[in-house]
Coordinates of C-alpha atoms in Angstrom, one line a residue:
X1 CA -138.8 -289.5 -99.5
X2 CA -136.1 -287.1 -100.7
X3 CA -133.5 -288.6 -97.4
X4 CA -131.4 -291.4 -98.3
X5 CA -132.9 -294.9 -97.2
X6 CA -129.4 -296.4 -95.9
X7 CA -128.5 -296.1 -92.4
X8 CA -131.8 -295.0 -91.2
X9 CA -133.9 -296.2 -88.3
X10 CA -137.5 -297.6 -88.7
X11 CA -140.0 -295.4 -86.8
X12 CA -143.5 -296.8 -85.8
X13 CA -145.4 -293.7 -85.8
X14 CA -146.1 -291.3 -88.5
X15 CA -143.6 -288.7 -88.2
X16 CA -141.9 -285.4 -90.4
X17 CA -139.3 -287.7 -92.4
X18 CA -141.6 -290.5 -93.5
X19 CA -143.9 -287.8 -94.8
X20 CA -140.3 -286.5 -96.8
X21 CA -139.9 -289.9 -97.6
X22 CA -143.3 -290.9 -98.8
X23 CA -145.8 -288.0 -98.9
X24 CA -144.1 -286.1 -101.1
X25 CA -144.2 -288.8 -103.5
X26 CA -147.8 -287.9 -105.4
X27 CA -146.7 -284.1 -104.8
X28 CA -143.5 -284.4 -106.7
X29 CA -145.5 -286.7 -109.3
X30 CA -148.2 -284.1 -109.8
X31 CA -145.2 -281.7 -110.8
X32 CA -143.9 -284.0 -112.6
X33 CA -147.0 -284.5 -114.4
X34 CA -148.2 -280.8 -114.7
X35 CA -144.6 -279.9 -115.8
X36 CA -144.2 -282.6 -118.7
X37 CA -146.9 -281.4 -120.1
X38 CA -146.5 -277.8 -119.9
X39 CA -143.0 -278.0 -121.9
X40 CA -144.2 -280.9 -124.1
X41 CA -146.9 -278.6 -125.3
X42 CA -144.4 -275.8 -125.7
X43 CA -142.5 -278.2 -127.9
X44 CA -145.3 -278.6 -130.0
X45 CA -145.0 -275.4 -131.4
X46 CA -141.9 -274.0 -130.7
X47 CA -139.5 -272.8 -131.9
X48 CA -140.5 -271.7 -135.2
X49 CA -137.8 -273.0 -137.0
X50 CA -135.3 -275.2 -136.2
X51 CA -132.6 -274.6 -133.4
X52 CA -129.3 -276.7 -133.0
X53 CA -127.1 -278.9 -135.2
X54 CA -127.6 -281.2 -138.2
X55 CA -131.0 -280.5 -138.6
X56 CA -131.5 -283.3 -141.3
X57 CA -130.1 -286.0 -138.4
X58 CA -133.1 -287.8 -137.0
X59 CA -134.1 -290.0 -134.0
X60 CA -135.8 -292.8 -136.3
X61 CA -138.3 -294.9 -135.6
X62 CA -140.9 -293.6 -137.6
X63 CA -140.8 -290.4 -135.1
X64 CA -139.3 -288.2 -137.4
X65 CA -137.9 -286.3 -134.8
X66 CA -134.8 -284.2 -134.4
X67 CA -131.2 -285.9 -132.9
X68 CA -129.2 -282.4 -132.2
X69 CA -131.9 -279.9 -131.7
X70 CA -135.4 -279.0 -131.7
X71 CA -138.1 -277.5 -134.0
X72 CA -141.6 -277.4 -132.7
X73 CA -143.7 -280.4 -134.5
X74 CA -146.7 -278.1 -135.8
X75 CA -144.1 -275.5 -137.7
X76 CA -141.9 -278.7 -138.6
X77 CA -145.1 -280.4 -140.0
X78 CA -146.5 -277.4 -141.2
X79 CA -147.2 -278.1 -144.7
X80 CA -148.5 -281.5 -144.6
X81 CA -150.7 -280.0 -141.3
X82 CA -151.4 -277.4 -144.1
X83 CA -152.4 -279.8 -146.7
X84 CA -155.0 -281.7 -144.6
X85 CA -156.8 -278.4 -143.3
X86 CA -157.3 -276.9 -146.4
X87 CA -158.2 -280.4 -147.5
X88 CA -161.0 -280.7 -145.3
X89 CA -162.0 -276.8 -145.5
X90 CA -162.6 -277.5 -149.0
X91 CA -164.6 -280.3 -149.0
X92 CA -166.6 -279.6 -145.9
X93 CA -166.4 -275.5 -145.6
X94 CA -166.1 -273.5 -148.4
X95 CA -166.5 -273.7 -152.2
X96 CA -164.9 -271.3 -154.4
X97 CA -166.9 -270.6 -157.2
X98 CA -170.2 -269.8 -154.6
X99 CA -167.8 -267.7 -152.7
X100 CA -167.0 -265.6 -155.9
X101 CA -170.1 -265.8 -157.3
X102 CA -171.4 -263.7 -155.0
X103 CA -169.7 -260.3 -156.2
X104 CA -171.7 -258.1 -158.2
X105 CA -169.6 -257.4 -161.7
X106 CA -171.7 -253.9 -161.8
X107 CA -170.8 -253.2 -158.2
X108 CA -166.9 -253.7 -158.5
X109 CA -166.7 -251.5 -162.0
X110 CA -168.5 -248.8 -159.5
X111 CA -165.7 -249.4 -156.8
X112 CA -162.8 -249.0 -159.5
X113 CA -164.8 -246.2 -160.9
X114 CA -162.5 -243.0 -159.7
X115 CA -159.1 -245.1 -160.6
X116 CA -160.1 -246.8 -163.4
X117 CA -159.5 -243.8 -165.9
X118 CA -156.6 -242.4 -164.6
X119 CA -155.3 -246.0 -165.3
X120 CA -156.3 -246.8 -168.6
X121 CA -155.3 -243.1 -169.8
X122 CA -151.7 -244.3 -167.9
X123 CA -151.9 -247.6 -169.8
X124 CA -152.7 -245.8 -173.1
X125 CA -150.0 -244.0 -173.1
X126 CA -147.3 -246.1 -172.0
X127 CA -149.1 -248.3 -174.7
X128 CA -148.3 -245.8 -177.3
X129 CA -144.9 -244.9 -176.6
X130 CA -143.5 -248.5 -175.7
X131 CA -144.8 -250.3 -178.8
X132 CA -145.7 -247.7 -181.7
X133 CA -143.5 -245.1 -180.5
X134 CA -142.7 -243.3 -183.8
X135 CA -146.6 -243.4 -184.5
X136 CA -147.3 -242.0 -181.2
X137 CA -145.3 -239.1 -181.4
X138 CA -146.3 -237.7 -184.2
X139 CA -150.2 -238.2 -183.5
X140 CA -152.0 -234.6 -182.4
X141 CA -152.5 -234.2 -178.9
X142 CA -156.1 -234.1 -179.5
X143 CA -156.0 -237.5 -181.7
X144 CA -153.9 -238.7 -178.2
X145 CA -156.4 -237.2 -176.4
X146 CA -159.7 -238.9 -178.4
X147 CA -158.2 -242.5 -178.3
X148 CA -157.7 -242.2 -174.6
X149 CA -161.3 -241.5 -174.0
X150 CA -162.7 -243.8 -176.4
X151 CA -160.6 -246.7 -174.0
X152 CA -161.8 -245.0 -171.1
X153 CA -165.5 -245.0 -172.1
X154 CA -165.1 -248.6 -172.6
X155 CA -163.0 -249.9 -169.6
X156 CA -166.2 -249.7 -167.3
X157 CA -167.9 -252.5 -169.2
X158 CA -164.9 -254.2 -170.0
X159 CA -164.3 -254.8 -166.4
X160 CA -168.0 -256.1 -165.5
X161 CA -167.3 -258.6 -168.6
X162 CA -164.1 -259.8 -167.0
X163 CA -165.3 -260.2 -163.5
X164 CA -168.5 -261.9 -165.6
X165 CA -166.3 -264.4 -166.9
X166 CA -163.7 -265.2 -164.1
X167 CA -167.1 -266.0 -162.0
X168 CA -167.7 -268.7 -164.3
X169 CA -164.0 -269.8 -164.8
X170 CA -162.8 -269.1 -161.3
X171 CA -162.1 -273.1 -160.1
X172 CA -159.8 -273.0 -163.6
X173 CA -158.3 -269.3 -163.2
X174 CA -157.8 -269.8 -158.8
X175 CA -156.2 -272.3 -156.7
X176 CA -157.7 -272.3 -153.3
X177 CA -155.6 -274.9 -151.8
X178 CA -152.5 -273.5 -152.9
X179 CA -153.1 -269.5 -151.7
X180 CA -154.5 -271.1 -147.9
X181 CA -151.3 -274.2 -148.0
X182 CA -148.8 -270.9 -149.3
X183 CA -150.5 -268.9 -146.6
X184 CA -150.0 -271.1 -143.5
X185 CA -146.5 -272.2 -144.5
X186 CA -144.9 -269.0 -145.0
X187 CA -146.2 -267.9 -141.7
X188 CA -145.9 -270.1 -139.0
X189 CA -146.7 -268.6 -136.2
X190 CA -150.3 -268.0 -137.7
X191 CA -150.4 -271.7 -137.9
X192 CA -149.7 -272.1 -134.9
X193 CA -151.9 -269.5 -133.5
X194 CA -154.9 -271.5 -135.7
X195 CA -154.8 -274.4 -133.3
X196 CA -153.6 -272.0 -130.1
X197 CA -156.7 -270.0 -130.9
X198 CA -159.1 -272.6 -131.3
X199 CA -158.1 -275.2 -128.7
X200 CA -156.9 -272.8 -126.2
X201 CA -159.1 -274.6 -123.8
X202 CA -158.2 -277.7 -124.7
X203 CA -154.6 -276.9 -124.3
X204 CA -155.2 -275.9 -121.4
X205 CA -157.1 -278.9 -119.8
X206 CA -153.8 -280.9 -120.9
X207 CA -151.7 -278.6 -118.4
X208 CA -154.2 -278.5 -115.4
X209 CA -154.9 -282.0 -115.5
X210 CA -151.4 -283.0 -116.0
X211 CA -150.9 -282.3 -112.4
X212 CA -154.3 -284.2 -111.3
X213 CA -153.5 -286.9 -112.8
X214 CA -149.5 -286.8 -112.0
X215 CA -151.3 -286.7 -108.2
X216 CA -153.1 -290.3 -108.6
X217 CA -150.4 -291.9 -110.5
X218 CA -147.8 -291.1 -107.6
X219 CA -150.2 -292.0 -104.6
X220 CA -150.1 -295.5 -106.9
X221 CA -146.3 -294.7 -107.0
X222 CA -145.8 -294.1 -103.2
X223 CA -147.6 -297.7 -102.3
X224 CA -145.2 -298.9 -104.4
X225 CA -142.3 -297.8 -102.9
X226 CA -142.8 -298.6 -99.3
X227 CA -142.8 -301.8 -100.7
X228 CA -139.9 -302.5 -103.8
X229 CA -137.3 -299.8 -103.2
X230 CA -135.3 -299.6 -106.7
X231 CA -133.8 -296.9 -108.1
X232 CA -135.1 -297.7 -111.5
X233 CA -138.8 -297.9 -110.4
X234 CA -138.2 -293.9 -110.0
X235 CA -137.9 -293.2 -113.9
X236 CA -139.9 -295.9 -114.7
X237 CA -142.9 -294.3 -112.9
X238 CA -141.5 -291.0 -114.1
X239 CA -142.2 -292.5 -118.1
X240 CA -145.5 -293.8 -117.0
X241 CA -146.7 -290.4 -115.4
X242 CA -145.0 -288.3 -118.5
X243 CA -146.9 -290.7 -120.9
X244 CA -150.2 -291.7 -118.8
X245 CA -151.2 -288.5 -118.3
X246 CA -151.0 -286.6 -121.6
X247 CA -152.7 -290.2 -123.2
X248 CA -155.6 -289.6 -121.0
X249 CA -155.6 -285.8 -121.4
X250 CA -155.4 -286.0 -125.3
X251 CA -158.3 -289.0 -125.0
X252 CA -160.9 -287.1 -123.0
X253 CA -160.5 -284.1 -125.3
X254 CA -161.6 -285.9 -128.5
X255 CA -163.4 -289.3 -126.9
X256 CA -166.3 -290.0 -127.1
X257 CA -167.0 -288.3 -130.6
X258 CA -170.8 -289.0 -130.1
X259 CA -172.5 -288.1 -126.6
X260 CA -172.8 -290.7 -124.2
X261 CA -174.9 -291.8 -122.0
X262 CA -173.2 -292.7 -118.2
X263 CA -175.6 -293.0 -115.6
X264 CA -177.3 -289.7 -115.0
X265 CA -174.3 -288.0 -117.1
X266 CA -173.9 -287.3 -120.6
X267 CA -169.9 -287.4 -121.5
X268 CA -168.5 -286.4 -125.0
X269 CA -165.3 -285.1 -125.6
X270 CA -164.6 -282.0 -124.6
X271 CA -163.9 -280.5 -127.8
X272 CA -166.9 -281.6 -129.5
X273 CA -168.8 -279.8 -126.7
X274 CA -167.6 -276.6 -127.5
X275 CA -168.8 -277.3 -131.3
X276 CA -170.2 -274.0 -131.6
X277 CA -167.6 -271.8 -129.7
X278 CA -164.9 -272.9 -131.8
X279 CA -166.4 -273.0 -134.8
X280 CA -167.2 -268.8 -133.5
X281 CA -163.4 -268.5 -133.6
X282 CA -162.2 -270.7 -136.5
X283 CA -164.5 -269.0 -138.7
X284 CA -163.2 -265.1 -137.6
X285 CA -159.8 -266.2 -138.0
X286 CA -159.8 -267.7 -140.9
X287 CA -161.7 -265.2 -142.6
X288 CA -159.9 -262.5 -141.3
X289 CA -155.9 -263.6 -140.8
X290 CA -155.8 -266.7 -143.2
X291 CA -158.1 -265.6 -146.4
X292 CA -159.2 -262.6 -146.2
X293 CA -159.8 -260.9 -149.5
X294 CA -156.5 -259.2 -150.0
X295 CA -154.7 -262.5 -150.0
X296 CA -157.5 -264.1 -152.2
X297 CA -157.2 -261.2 -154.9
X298 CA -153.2 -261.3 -154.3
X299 CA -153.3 -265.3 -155.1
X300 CA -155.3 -264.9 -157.5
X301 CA -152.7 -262.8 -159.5
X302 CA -149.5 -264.8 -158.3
X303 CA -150.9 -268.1 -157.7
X304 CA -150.0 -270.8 -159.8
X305 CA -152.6 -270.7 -162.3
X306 CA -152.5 -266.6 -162.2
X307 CA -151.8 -266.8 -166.5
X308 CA -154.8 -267.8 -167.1
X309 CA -156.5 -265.4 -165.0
X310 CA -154.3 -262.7 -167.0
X311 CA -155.1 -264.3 -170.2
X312 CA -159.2 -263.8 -169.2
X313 CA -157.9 -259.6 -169.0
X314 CA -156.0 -259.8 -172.1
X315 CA -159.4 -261.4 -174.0
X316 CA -162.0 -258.6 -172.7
X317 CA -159.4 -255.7 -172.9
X318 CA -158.6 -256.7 -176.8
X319 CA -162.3 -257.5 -177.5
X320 CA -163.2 -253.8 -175.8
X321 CA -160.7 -252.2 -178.0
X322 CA -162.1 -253.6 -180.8
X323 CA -165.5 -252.9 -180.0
X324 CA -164.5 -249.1 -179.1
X325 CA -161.8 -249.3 -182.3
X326 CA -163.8 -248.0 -184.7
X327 CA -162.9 -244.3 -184.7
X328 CA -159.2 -244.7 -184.0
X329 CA -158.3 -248.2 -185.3
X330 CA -158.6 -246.8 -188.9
X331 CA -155.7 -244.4 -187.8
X332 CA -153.1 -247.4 -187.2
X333 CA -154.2 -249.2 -190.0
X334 CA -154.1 -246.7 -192.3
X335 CA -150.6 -245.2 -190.9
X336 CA -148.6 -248.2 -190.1
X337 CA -150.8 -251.3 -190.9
X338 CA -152.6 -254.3 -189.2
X339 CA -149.2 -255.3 -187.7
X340 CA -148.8 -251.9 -185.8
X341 CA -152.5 -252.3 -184.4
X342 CA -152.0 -255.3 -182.9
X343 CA -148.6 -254.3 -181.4
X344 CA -150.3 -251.4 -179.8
X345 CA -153.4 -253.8 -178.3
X346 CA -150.9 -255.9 -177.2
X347 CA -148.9 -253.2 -175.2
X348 CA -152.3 -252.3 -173.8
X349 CA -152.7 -255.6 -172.4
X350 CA -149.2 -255.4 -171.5
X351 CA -149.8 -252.3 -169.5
X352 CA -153.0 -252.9 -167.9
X353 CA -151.7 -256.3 -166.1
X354 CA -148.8 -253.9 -164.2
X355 CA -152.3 -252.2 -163.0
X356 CA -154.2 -255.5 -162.4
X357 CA -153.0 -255.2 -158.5
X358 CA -153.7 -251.9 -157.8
X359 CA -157.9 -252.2 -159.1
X360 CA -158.3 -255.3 -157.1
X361 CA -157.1 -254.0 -154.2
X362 CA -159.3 -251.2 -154.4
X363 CA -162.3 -253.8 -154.1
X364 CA -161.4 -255.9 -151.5
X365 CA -162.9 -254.2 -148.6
X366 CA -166.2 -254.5 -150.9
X367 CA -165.1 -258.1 -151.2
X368 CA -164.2 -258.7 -147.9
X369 CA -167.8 -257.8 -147.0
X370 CA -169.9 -259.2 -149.9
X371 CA -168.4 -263.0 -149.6
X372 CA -168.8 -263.0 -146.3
X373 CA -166.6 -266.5 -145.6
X374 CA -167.1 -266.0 -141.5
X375 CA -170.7 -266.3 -141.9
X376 CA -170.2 -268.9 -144.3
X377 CA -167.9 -270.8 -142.3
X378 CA -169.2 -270.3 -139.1
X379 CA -172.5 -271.9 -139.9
X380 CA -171.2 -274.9 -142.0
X381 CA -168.9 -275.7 -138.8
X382 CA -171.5 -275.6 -136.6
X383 CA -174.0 -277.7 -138.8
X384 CA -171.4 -280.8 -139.1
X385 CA -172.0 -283.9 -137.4
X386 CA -169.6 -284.6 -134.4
X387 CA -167.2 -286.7 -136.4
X388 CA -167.2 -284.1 -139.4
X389 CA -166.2 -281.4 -136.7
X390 CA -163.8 -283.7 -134.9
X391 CA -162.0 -284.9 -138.3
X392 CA -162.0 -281.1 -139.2
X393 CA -159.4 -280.1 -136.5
X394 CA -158.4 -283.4 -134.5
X395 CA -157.2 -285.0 -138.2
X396 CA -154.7 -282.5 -138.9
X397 CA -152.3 -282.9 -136.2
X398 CA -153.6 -286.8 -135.1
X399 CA -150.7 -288.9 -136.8
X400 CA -148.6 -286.3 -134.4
X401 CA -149.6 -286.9 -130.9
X402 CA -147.6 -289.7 -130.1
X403 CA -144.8 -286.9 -130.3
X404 CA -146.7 -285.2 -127.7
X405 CA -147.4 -288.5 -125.5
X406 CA -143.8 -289.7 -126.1
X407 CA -142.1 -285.7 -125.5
X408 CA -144.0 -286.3 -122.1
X409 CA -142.4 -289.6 -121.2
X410 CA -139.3 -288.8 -122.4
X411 CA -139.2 -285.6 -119.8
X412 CA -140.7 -288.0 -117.2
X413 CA -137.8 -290.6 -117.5
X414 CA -135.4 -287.7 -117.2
X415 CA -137.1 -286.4 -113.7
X416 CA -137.6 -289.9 -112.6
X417 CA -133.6 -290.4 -112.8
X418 CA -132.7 -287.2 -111.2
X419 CA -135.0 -288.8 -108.6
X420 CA -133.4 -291.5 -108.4
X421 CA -129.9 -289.8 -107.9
X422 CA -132.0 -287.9 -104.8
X423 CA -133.1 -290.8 -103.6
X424 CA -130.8 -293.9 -103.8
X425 CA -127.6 -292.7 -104.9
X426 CA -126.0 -296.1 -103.3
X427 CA -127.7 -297.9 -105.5
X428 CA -126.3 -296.2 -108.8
X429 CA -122.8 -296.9 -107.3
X430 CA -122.4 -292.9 -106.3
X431 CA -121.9 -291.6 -102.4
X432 CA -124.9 -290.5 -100.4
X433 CA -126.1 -286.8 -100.7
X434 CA -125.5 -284.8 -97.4

């Protein structure tokens, strides 16, 4: 197959040249097919941001694809891919306020206990100095001294209170979507590991069966060419094994959603038979690389409704001081008036936001344990219905594939010409290979 046509004697009997000439036909497609779909694969995920020229120039079409360069379509797509995921996860997976609701305010004052006064006497002070600083210095040590423990004393319930009320105000105080959308787009390659992770299978099947199916397709290739030898016939069925073979790949991973009866088999998608695997490994990662409690308590504090969160802190810290006021609030009144006071709550409120971090990052590994999202995730996946699961993964990256199925047919046509320039190199007007 890979010796030119021209000048060449028929021969009756099989022999080593007619197997060059034709045997190799469903081998080389096989290649063809296993090898488009290895790189077109790649090329759905890498590289992780974009590499050549004029990144803004695009093919058209409605592919939305790259004319001078390459970025891989999951990273390119990555916060519309984002969007959808957290979508679903939210309506299907996981609701906030249960999630927060199950953290014991009494417990997390107990985690903060050993930090919690060194803080506030901190606070207190830097309190005093910053915003009453004449008043300050000339108060006794011990008067210091007294008003630090009287904040002190109260900080413990002050902080069940707060936890108490962002329980109940959490949807208005956190934005879910935004910490898991933030999360995945400023990290790529944990996007991409996501659907590496949980289809790795899947992705897989694509590859091996690429050169199974590449195999069939050129035996149906091979009959063709003993009979219609055309140069162009060579890309063509390069486009149609590039293309067929990633279409039928992508198909018998998500189709049938539903199990199906076929004689003495029952077929379903392959995916959707590994409901409970993947849902295993979903559930770990998101739980432990996409949301685990750090980044919740870190969004919660620099998302974009993280004011009002601070404004719930600033309410129980100034009601606490009032409550615990009474033995030193008559000091600033009497000494400097109500307008002094209020300067001075207000620097403690200030002061104890700069500290906000540091307490809830001494209860996330309490956190981390007590909501329990892996458990809570892993079960909820696996309890969906088949097209609740499918839509949960398949739905993020669907609109996409025909990058995939076209990536493939694109490299196809390319190894179908170079083919072609093997093969019949008279019949593109160029001089026989020797």
């Amino acid at each position: 197959w890979l010796l030119p046509l021209e000048g060449k004697e028929a021969v009756n009997a099989p022999s080593f040249e007619s197997f060059l000439r034709y045997g190799t036909i469903p081998i080389i497609a096989a290649i063809i097919g296993y090898g488009t779909n290895v790189i077109a694969l790649w090329m759905m995920f890498y590289p992780l941001e974009f590499f050549g020229y004029f990144p803004n120039a695009k093919i058209g079409c409605g592919l939305d694809l790259p004319l001078f360069g390459w970025q891989g379509v999951i990273p390119m797509k990555a916060r519309e891919m984002a969007e959808i995921s957290v979508e679903m996860m939210t309506e299907k997976l996981i609701k906030v306020d249960e999630v927060f609701a199950r953290l014991s305010p009494a417990r997390i004052s107990v985690e903060v206990s050993d930090i919690l006064p060194g803080i506030v006497s901190e606070v207190v002070h830097e309190a005093g100095q910053k915003h009453c600083p004449k008043l300050w210095e000339y108060l006794p040590l011990s008067v210091r001294a007294q008003i630090e423990e009287k904040v002190v004393e109260g900080a413990g319930p002050m902080m069940s209170a707060f936890v108490r009320d962002l329980q109940k105000n959490i949807t208005e105080v956190f934005d879910l979507k935004h910490c898991v959308v933030e999360r995945m787009v400023g990290d790529k390659a944990l996007l991409n590991e996501m659907f590496l992770t949980c289809g790795t299978k899947e992705f897989e099947f694509i590859r091996i069966s690429g050169f199974y199916l590449g195999f069939l397709f050129g035996i149906l290739q091979m009959i063709a060419w003993m009979f219609f030898k055309q140069w162009w016939t060579l890309p063509a069925c390069g486009v149609f094994v590039g293309y067929g073979t990633n279409v039928v790949a992508l198909k018998v991973i998500f189709i049938p959603v539903n199990p199906v009866r076929l004689c003495c088999f029952r077929v379903q998608g392959l995916f959707l038979t590994r409901q409970h695997e993947v849902s295993a490994v979903y559930a770990k990662m998101v739980a432990s690389r996409i949301i685990p409690a750090s980044v919740l308590m870190d969004s919660l504090l620099t998302g974009p409704r993280s004011e009002k969160a601070y404004a719930l802190v600033d309410k129980h810290i100034a009601k606490s001081m009032e409550d615990q006021g009474c033995y030193y609030k008559p000091i600033f009144l009497l000494s400097a008036g109500a307008e002094t006071w209020a300067d001075f709550r207000k620097g403690i409120c200030e002061e104890f936001r700069a500290h906000l971090p540091t307490l809830l990052g001494r209860i996330t590994n309490y956190a981390q344990e007590r909501m329990d999202l892996e458990t809570t995730i892993r079960t909820r996946m696996q309890g969906l219905c088949a097209r609740d699961f499918e839509r949960l993964l398949h739905a993020v990256f669907e609109q996409d594939e025909i990058k995939l199925i076209l990536v493939g047919a694109i490299l196809g046509f390319i190894v179908g010409l170079v083919q072609a320039l093997v093969q019949t190199p008279e019949q593109l007007g160029l001089p026989p290979l020797r």
